[in-house]
């Protein structure tokens, strides 16, 4: 079994920054986390879950991908020794308010939620004006 857990959400003023963490645990990810692509998604009330960004697995160069709406403001990185992927969010604005989820898939990176097998519970990010 494998589990993902997000943390780092909270309330921040517009223009501020937050760093979210996604920690993978369990047998599924033991010694193999580097083979997993990790995506970040967000879902605002009344809206569909949308792609934020992703990072590919290590042997694929840890290539990063971003939605146009966050490009230049958000950065994804990974620390395989800690089984952790980070989402650094800068210049936050009100429209970034949502529950943020991380998701993982083995040797595949995509922009659709259906492409990921493992999901965290989500962490709330609220940006005030």
PDB file of N, CA and C in Angstrom, residues 30-104:
ATOM      1  N   UNK A  30       8.331   2.464  -1.002  1.00  0.00           N
ATOM      2  CA  UNK A  30       9.587   2.151  -0.340  1.00  0.00           C
ATOM      3  C   UNK A  30      10.664   1.825  -1.367  1.00  0.00           C
ATOM      4  N   UNK A  31      11.729   2.604  -1.384  1.00  0.00           N
ATOM      5  CA  UNK A  31      12.854   2.411  -2.295  1.00  0.00           C
ATOM      6  C   UNK A  31      12.513   2.597  -3.775  1.00  0.00           C
ATOM      7  N   UNK A  32      11.294   3.022  -4.075  1.00  0.00           N
ATOM      8  CA  UNK A  32      10.903   3.197  -5.477  1.00  0.00           C
ATOM      9  C   UNK A  32      10.329   4.571  -5.766  1.00  0.00           C
ATOM     10  N   UNK A  33      10.324   5.448  -4.780  1.00  0.00           N
ATOM     11  CA  UNK A  33       9.666   6.744  -4.947  1.00  0.00           C
ATOM     12  C   UNK A  33      10.225   7.512  -6.136  1.00  0.00           C
ATOM     13  N   UNK A  34      11.513   7.343  -6.396  1.00  0.00           N
ATOM     14  CA  UNK A  34      12.133   8.072  -7.500  1.00  0.00           C
ATOM     15  C   UNK A  34      11.563   7.670  -8.859  1.00  0.00           C
ATOM     16  N   UNK A  35      10.863   6.535  -8.923  1.00  0.00           N
ATOM     17  CA  UNK A  35      10.255   6.081 -10.175  1.00  0.00           C
ATOM     18  C   UNK A  35       8.850   6.635 -10.396  1.00  0.00           C
ATOM     19  N   UNK A  36       8.380   7.446  -9.458  1.00  0.00           N
ATOM     20  CA  UNK A  36       7.028   7.968  -9.540  1.00  0.00           C
ATOM     21  C   UNK A  36       7.031   9.426  -9.981  1.00  0.00           C
ATOM     22  N   UNK A  37       6.167   9.728 -10.934  1.00  0.00           N
ATOM     23  CA  UNK A  37       5.869  11.121 -11.235  1.00  0.00           C
ATOM     24  C   UNK A  37       4.858  11.609 -10.202  1.00  0.00           C
ATOM     25  N   UNK A  38       4.965  12.866  -9.838  1.00  0.00           N
ATOM     26  CA  UNK A  38       4.051  13.451  -8.864  1.00  0.00           C
ATOM     27  C   UNK A  38       3.419  14.698  -9.462  1.00  0.00           C
ATOM     28  N   UNK A  39       2.119  14.745  -9.404  1.00  0.00           N
ATOM     29  CA  UNK A  39       1.396  15.901  -9.896  1.00  0.00           C
ATOM     30  C   UNK A  39       0.722  16.641  -8.759  1.00  0.00           C
ATOM     31  N   UNK A  40       0.529  17.923  -8.970  1.00  0.00           N
ATOM     32  CA  UNK A  40      -0.238  18.756  -8.039  1.00  0.00           C
ATOM     33  C   UNK A  40      -1.498  19.222  -8.767  1.00  0.00           C
ATOM     34  N   UNK A  41      -2.592  19.124  -8.056  1.00  0.00           N
ATOM     35  CA  UNK A  41      -3.883  19.565  -8.580  1.00  0.00           C
ATOM     36  C   UNK A  41      -4.547  20.444  -7.531  1.00  0.00           C
ATOM     37  N   UNK A  42      -5.547  21.194  -7.946  1.00  0.00           N
ATOM     38  CA  UNK A  42      -6.297  21.995  -6.979  1.00  0.00           C
ATOM     39  C   UNK A  42      -7.770  21.994  -7.368  1.00  0.00           C
ATOM     40  N   UNK A  43      -8.595  22.195  -6.367  1.00  0.00           N
ATOM     41  CA  UNK A  43     -10.030  22.229  -6.596  1.00  0.00           C
ATOM     42  C   UNK A  43     -10.653  23.310  -5.731  1.00  0.00           C
ATOM     43  N   UNK A  44     -11.237  24.274  -6.400  1.00  0.00           N
ATOM     44  CA  UNK A  44     -11.952  25.345  -5.709  1.00  0.00           C
ATOM     45  C   UNK A  44     -13.422  24.954  -5.594  1.00  0.00           C
ATOM     46  N   UNK A  45     -14.141  25.531  -4.644  1.00  0.00           N
ATOM     47  CA  UNK A  45     -15.559  25.188  -4.469  1.00  0.00           C
ATOM     48  C   UNK A  45     -16.358  25.381  -5.760  1.00  0.00           C
ATOM     49  N   UNK A  46     -17.104  24.352  -6.125  1.00  0.00           N
ATOM     50  CA  UNK A  46     -17.942  24.431  -7.300  1.00  0.00           C
ATOM     51  C   UNK A  46     -17.226  24.272  -8.619  1.00  0.00           C
ATOM     52  N   UNK A  47     -15.938  23.973  -8.559  1.00  0.00           N
ATOM     53  CA  UNK A  47     -15.159  23.832  -9.791  1.00  0.00           C
ATOM     54  C   UNK A  47     -14.552  22.443  -9.890  1.00  0.00           C
ATOM     55  N   UNK A  48     -14.165  22.071 -11.089  1.00  0.00           N
ATOM     56  CA  UNK A  48     -13.513  20.782 -11.291  1.00  0.00           C
ATOM     57  C   UNK A  48     -12.067  20.841 -10.796  1.00  0.00           C
ATOM     58  N   UNK A  49     -11.545  19.678 -10.502  1.00  0.00           N
ATOM     59  CA  UNK A  49     -10.150  19.591 -10.110  1.00  0.00           C
ATOM     60  C   UNK A  49      -9.283  19.936 -11.322  1.00  0.00           C
ATOM     61  N   UNK A  50      -8.314  20.809 -11.126  1.00  0.00           N
ATOM     62  CA  UNK A  50      -7.490  21.255 -12.245  1.00  0.00           C
ATOM     63  C   UNK A  50      -6.009  21.010 -11.978  1.00  0.00           C
ATOM     64  N   UNK A  51      -5.313  20.801 -13.070  1.00  0.00           N
ATOM     65  CA  UNK A  51      -3.874  20.560 -13.038  1.00  0.00           C
ATOM     66  C   UNK A  51      -3.141  21.836 -12.659  1.00  0.00           C
ATOM     67  N   UNK A  52      -2.189  21.705 -11.743  1.00  0.00           N
ATOM     68  CA  UNK A  52      -1.327  22.815 -11.356  1.00  0.00           C
ATOM     69  C   UNK A  52       0.075  22.618 -11.931  1.00  0.00           C
ATOM     70  N   UNK A  53       0.624  21.443 -11.718  1.00  0.00           N
ATOM     71  CA  UNK A  53       1.961  21.151 -12.211  1.00  0.00           C
ATOM     72  C   UNK A  53       2.334  19.722 -11.882  1.00  0.00           C
ATOM     73  N   UNK A  54       3.475  19.303 -12.394  1.00  0.00           N
ATOM     74  CA  UNK A  54       3.931  17.943 -12.151  1.00  0.00           C
ATOM     75  C   UNK A  54       5.440  17.874 -12.311  1.00  0.00           C
ATOM     76  N   UNK A  55       6.010  16.830 -11.731  1.00  0.00           N
ATOM     77  CA  UNK A  55       7.436  16.555 -11.889  1.00  0.00           C
ATOM     78  C   UNK A  55       7.585  15.093 -12.258  1.00  0.00           C
ATOM     79  N   UNK A  56       8.383  14.832 -13.252  1.00  0.00           N
ATOM     80  CA  UNK A  56       8.524  13.458 -13.714  1.00  0.00           C
ATOM     81  C   UNK A  56       9.468  12.683 -12.796  1.00  0.00           C
ATOM     82  N   UNK A  57       9.574  11.370 -13.045  1.00  0.00           N
ATOM     83  CA  UNK A  57      10.430  10.527 -12.230  1.00  0.00           C
ATOM     84  C   UNK A  57      11.896  10.841 -12.507  1.00  0.00           C
ATOM     85  N   UNK A  58      12.758  10.394 -11.598  1.00  0.00           N
ATOM     86  CA  UNK A  58      14.145  10.844 -11.604  1.00  0.00           C
ATOM     87  C   UNK A  58      14.884  10.450 -12.879  1.00  0.00           C
ATOM     88  N   UNK A  59      14.758   9.202 -13.339  1.00  0.00           N
ATOM     89  CA  UNK A  59      15.469   8.784 -14.542  1.00  0.00           C
ATOM     90  C   UNK A  59      14.939   9.471 -15.799  1.00  0.00           C
ATOM     91  N   UNK A  60      13.830  10.164 -15.666  1.00  0.00           N
ATOM     92  CA  UNK A  60      13.271  10.951 -16.766  1.00  0.00           C
ATOM     93  C   UNK A  60      13.711  12.402 -16.659  1.00  0.00           C
ATOM     94  N   UNK A  61      14.652  12.664 -15.734  1.00  0.00           N
ATOM     95  CA  UNK A  61      15.215  13.997 -15.631  1.00  0.00           C
ATOM     96  C   UNK A  61      14.515  14.930 -14.686  1.00  0.00           C
ATOM     97  N   UNK A  62      13.499  14.411 -13.982  1.00  0.00           N
ATOM     98  CA  UNK A  62      12.744  15.259 -13.052  1.00  0.00           C
ATOM     99  C   UNK A  62      12.239  16.520 -13.768  1.00  0.00           C
ATOM    100  N   UNK A  63      11.762  16.312 -14.961  1.00  0.00           N
ATOM    101  CA  UNK A  63      11.221  17.407 -15.762  1.00  0.00           C
ATOM    102  C   UNK A  63       9.956  17.950 -15.103  1.00  0.00           C
ATOM    103  N   UNK A  64       9.818  19.252 -15.114  1.00  0.00           N
ATOM    104  CA  UNK A  64       8.641  19.879 -14.511  1.00  0.00           C
ATOM    105  C   UNK A  64       7.714  20.450 -15.579  1.00  0.00           C
ATOM    106  N   UNK A  65       6.437  20.445 -15.247  1.00  0.00           N
ATOM    107  CA  UNK A  65       5.382  20.944 -16.131  1.00  0.00           C
ATOM    108  C   UNK A  65       4.457  21.821 -15.285  1.00  0.00           C
ATOM    109  N   UNK A  66       3.953  22.866 -15.896  1.00  0.00           N
ATOM    110  CA  UNK A  66       3.101  23.787 -15.145  1.00  0.00           C
ATOM    111  C   UNK A  66       1.914  24.227 -15.982  1.00  0.00           C
ATOM    112  N   UNK A  67       0.804  24.469 -15.303  1.00  0.00           N
ATOM    113  CA  UNK A  67      -0.331  25.116 -15.947  1.00  0.00           C
ATOM    114  C   UNK A  67       0.048  26.562 -16.258  1.00  0.00           C
ATOM    115  N   UNK A  68      -0.512  27.089 -17.316  1.00  0.00           N
ATOM    116  CA  UNK A  68      -0.183  28.463 -17.710  1.00  0.00           C
ATOM    117  C   UNK A  68      -0.505  29.446 -16.592  1.00  0.00           C
ATOM    118  N   UNK A  69      -1.534  29.158 -15.818  1.00  0.00           N
ATOM    119  CA  UNK A  69      -1.976  30.089 -14.779  1.00  0.00           C
ATOM    120  C   UNK A  69      -0.989  30.230 -13.629  1.00  0.00           C
ATOM    121  N   UNK A  70      -0.057  29.281 -13.492  1.00  0.00           N
ATOM    122  CA  UNK A  70       0.884  29.331 -12.369  1.00  0.00           C
ATOM    123  C   UNK A  70       2.330  29.418 -12.832  1.00  0.00           C
ATOM    124  N   UNK A  71       2.539  29.327 -14.129  1.00  0.00           N
ATOM    125  CA  UNK A  71       3.914  29.347 -14.655  1.00  0.00           C
ATOM    126  C   UNK A  71       4.612  30.638 -14.254  1.00  0.00           C
ATOM    127  N   UNK A  72       5.826  30.500 -13.744  1.00  0.00           N
ATOM    128  CA  UNK A  72       6.588  31.662 -13.303  1.00  0.00           C
ATOM    129  C   UNK A  72       6.346  32.040 -11.853  1.00  0.00           C
ATOM    130  N   UNK A  73       5.297  31.470 -11.253  1.00  0.00           N
ATOM    131  CA  UNK A  73       4.992  31.763  -9.837  1.00  0.00           C
ATOM    132  C   UNK A  73       5.186  30.529  -8.957  1.00  0.00           C
ATOM    133  N   UNK A  74       4.896  29.351  -9.493  1.00  0.00           N
ATOM    134  CA  UNK A  74       4.986  28.115  -8.724  1.00  0.00           C
ATOM    135  C   UNK A  74       6.172  27.293  -9.206  1.00  0.00           C
ATOM    136  N   UNK A  75       6.798  26.579  -8.276  1.00  0.00           N
ATOM    137  CA  UNK A  75       7.936  25.727  -8.599  1.00  0.00           C
ATOM    138  C   UNK A  75       7.789  24.394  -7.883  1.00  0.00           C
ATOM    139  N   UNK A  76       7.983  23.315  -8.637  1.00  0.00           N
ATOM    140  CA  UNK A  76       7.918  21.969  -8.066  1.00  0.00           C
ATOM    141  C   UNK A  76       9.317  21.391  -8.006  1.00  0.00           C
ATOM    142  N   UNK A  77       9.628  20.737  -6.893  1.00  0.00           N
ATOM    143  CA  UNK A  77      10.909  20.058  -6.732  1.00  0.00           C
ATOM    144  C   UNK A  77      10.682  18.791  -5.942  1.00  0.00           C
ATOM    145  N   UNK A  78      11.681  17.929  -5.949  1.00  0.00           N
ATOM    146  CA  UNK A  78      11.537  16.679  -5.201  1.00  0.00           C
ATOM    147  C   UNK A  78      12.807  16.349  -4.451  1.00  0.00           C
ATOM    148  N   UNK A  79      12.650  15.652  -3.327  1.00  0.00           N
ATOM    149  CA  UNK A  79      13.754  15.147  -2.518  1.00  0.00           C
ATOM    150  C   UNK A  79      13.468  13.663  -2.299  1.00  0.00           C
ATOM    151  N   UNK A  80      14.058  12.840  -3.128  1.00  0.00           N
ATOM    152  CA  UNK A  80      13.755  11.410  -3.060  1.00  0.00           C
ATOM    153  C   UNK A  80      14.220  10.779  -1.754  1.00  0.00           C
ATOM    154  N   UNK A  81      15.268  11.329  -1.152  1.00  0.00           N
ATOM    155  CA  UNK A  81      15.749  10.781   0.121  1.00  0.00           C
ATOM    156  C   UNK A  81      14.695  10.942   1.213  1.00  0.00           C
ATOM    157  N   UNK A  82      13.847  11.938   1.048  1.00  0.00           N
ATOM    158  CA  UNK A  82      12.783  12.182   2.021  1.00  0.00           C
ATOM    159  C   UNK A  82      11.416  11.760   1.500  1.00  0.00           C
ATOM    160  N   UNK A  83      11.397  11.131   0.328  1.00  0.00           N
ATOM    161  CA  UNK A  83      10.114  10.732  -0.288  1.00  0.00           C
ATOM    162  C   UNK A  83       9.145  11.905  -0.343  1.00  0.00           C
ATOM    163  N   UNK A  84       9.651  13.051  -0.712  1.00  0.00           N
ATOM    164  CA  UNK A  84       8.862  14.281  -0.631  1.00  0.00           C
ATOM    165  C   UNK A  84       8.960  15.084  -1.931  1.00  0.00           C
ATOM    166  N   UNK A  85       7.828  15.646  -2.313  1.00  0.00           N
ATOM    167  CA  UNK A  85       7.767  16.608  -3.415  1.00  0.00           C
ATOM    168  C   UNK A  85       7.216  17.909  -2.853  1.00  0.00           C
ATOM    169  N   UNK A  86       7.781  19.011  -3.308  1.00  0.00           N
ATOM    170  CA  UNK A  86       7.401  20.330  -2.808  1.00  0.00           C
ATOM    171  C   UNK A  86       6.723  21.142  -3.910  1.00  0.00           C
ATOM    172  N   UNK A  87       5.799  21.979  -3.487  1.00  0.00           N
ATOM    173  CA  UNK A  87       5.199  22.970  -4.371  1.00  0.00           C
ATOM    174  C   UNK A  87       5.401  24.334  -3.733  1.00  0.00           C
ATOM    175  N   UNK A  88       6.351  25.079  -4.263  1.00  0.00           N
ATOM    176  CA  UNK A  88       6.612  26.434  -3.791  1.00  0.00           C
ATOM    177  C   UNK A  88       5.704  27.388  -4.549  1.00  0.00           C
ATOM    178  N   UNK A  89       4.898  28.126  -3.823  1.00  0.00           N
ATOM    179  CA  UNK A  89       3.931  29.029  -4.448  1.00  0.00           C
ATOM    180  C   UNK A  89       4.250  30.465  -4.040  1.00  0.00           C
ATOM    181  N   UNK A  90       4.571  31.284  -5.021  1.00  0.00           N
ATOM    182  CA  UNK A  90       4.889  32.694  -4.784  1.00  0.00           C
ATOM    183  C   UNK A  90       3.854  33.570  -5.480  1.00  0.00           C
ATOM    184  N   UNK A  91       3.820  34.823  -5.073  1.00  0.00           N
ATOM    185  CA  UNK A  91       2.904  35.804  -5.673  1.00  0.00           C
ATOM    186  C   UNK A  91       1.478  35.259  -5.730  1.00  0.00           C
ATOM    187  N   UNK A  92       1.048  34.735  -4.625  1.00  0.00           N
ATOM    188  CA  UNK A  92      -0.288  34.143  -4.576  1.00  0.00           C
ATOM    189  C   UNK A  92      -1.361  35.212  -4.728  1.00  0.00           C
ATOM    190  N   UNK A  93      -2.445  34.838  -5.381  1.00  0.00           N
ATOM    191  CA  UNK A  93      -3.589  35.742  -5.456  1.00  0.00           C
ATOM    192  C   UNK A  93      -4.865  34.993  -5.103  1.00  0.00           C
ATOM    193  N   UNK A  94      -5.937  35.740  -4.990  1.00  0.00           N
ATOM    194  CA  UNK A  94      -7.192  35.176  -4.489  1.00  0.00           C
ATOM    195  C   UNK A  94      -7.651  33.985  -5.318  1.00  0.00           C
ATOM    196  N   UNK A  95      -7.406  34.027  -6.605  1.00  0.00           N
ATOM    197  CA  UNK A  95      -7.872  32.935  -7.473  1.00  0.00           C
ATOM    198  C   UNK A  95      -7.106  31.636  -7.247  1.00  0.00           C
ATOM    199  N   UNK A  96      -6.040  31.671  -6.472  1.00  0.00           N
ATOM    200  CA  UNK A  96      -5.300  30.457  -6.138  1.00  0.00           C
ATOM    201  C   UNK A  96      -5.925  29.722  -4.959  1.00  0.00           C
ATOM    202  N   UNK A  97      -6.941  30.298  -4.340  1.00  0.00           N
ATOM    203  CA  UNK A  97      -7.619  29.664  -3.217  1.00  0.00           C
ATOM    204  C   UNK A  97      -8.268  28.360  -3.660  1.00  0.00           C
ATOM    205  N   UNK A  98      -7.922  27.266  -2.982  1.00  0.00           N
ATOM    206  CA  UNK A  98      -8.435  25.944  -3.347  1.00  0.00           C
ATOM    207  C   UNK A  98      -7.886  24.924  -2.366  1.00  0.00           C
ATOM    208  N   UNK A  99      -8.403  23.710  -2.467  1.00  0.00           N
ATOM    209  CA  UNK A  99      -7.766  22.571  -1.818  1.00  0.00           C
ATOM    210  C   UNK A  99      -6.750  22.016  -2.805  1.00  0.00           C
ATOM    211  N   UNK A 100      -5.543  21.849  -2.338  1.00  0.00           N
ATOM    212  CA  UNK A 100      -4.444  21.369  -3.177  1.00  0.00           C
ATOM    213  C   UNK A 100      -4.166  19.899  -2.867  1.00  0.00           C
ATOM    214  N   UNK A 101      -4.070  19.117  -3.932  1.00  0.00           N
ATOM    215  CA  UNK A 101      -3.828  17.688  -3.822  1.00  0.00           C
ATOM    216  C   UNK A 101      -2.544  17.311  -4.547  1.00  0.00           C
ATOM    217  N   UNK A 102      -1.830  16.333  -3.992  1.00  0.00           N
ATOM    218  CA  UNK A 102      -0.756  15.724  -4.752  1.00  0.00           C
ATOM    219  C   UNK A 102      -1.193  14.323  -5.154  1.00  0.00           C
ATOM    220  N   UNK A 103      -0.619  13.849  -6.249  1.00  0.00           N
ATOM    221  CA  UNK A 103      -0.963  12.543  -6.788  1.00  0.00           C
ATOM    222  C   UNK A 103       0.292  11.937  -7.400  1.00  0.00           C
ATOM    223  N   UNK A 104       0.356  10.623  -7.425  1.00  0.00           N
ATOM    224  CA  UNK A 104       1.552   9.950  -7.931  1.00  0.00           C
ATOM    225  C   UNK A 104       1.177   8.835  -8.894  1.00  0.00           C
TER     226      UNK A 104
END
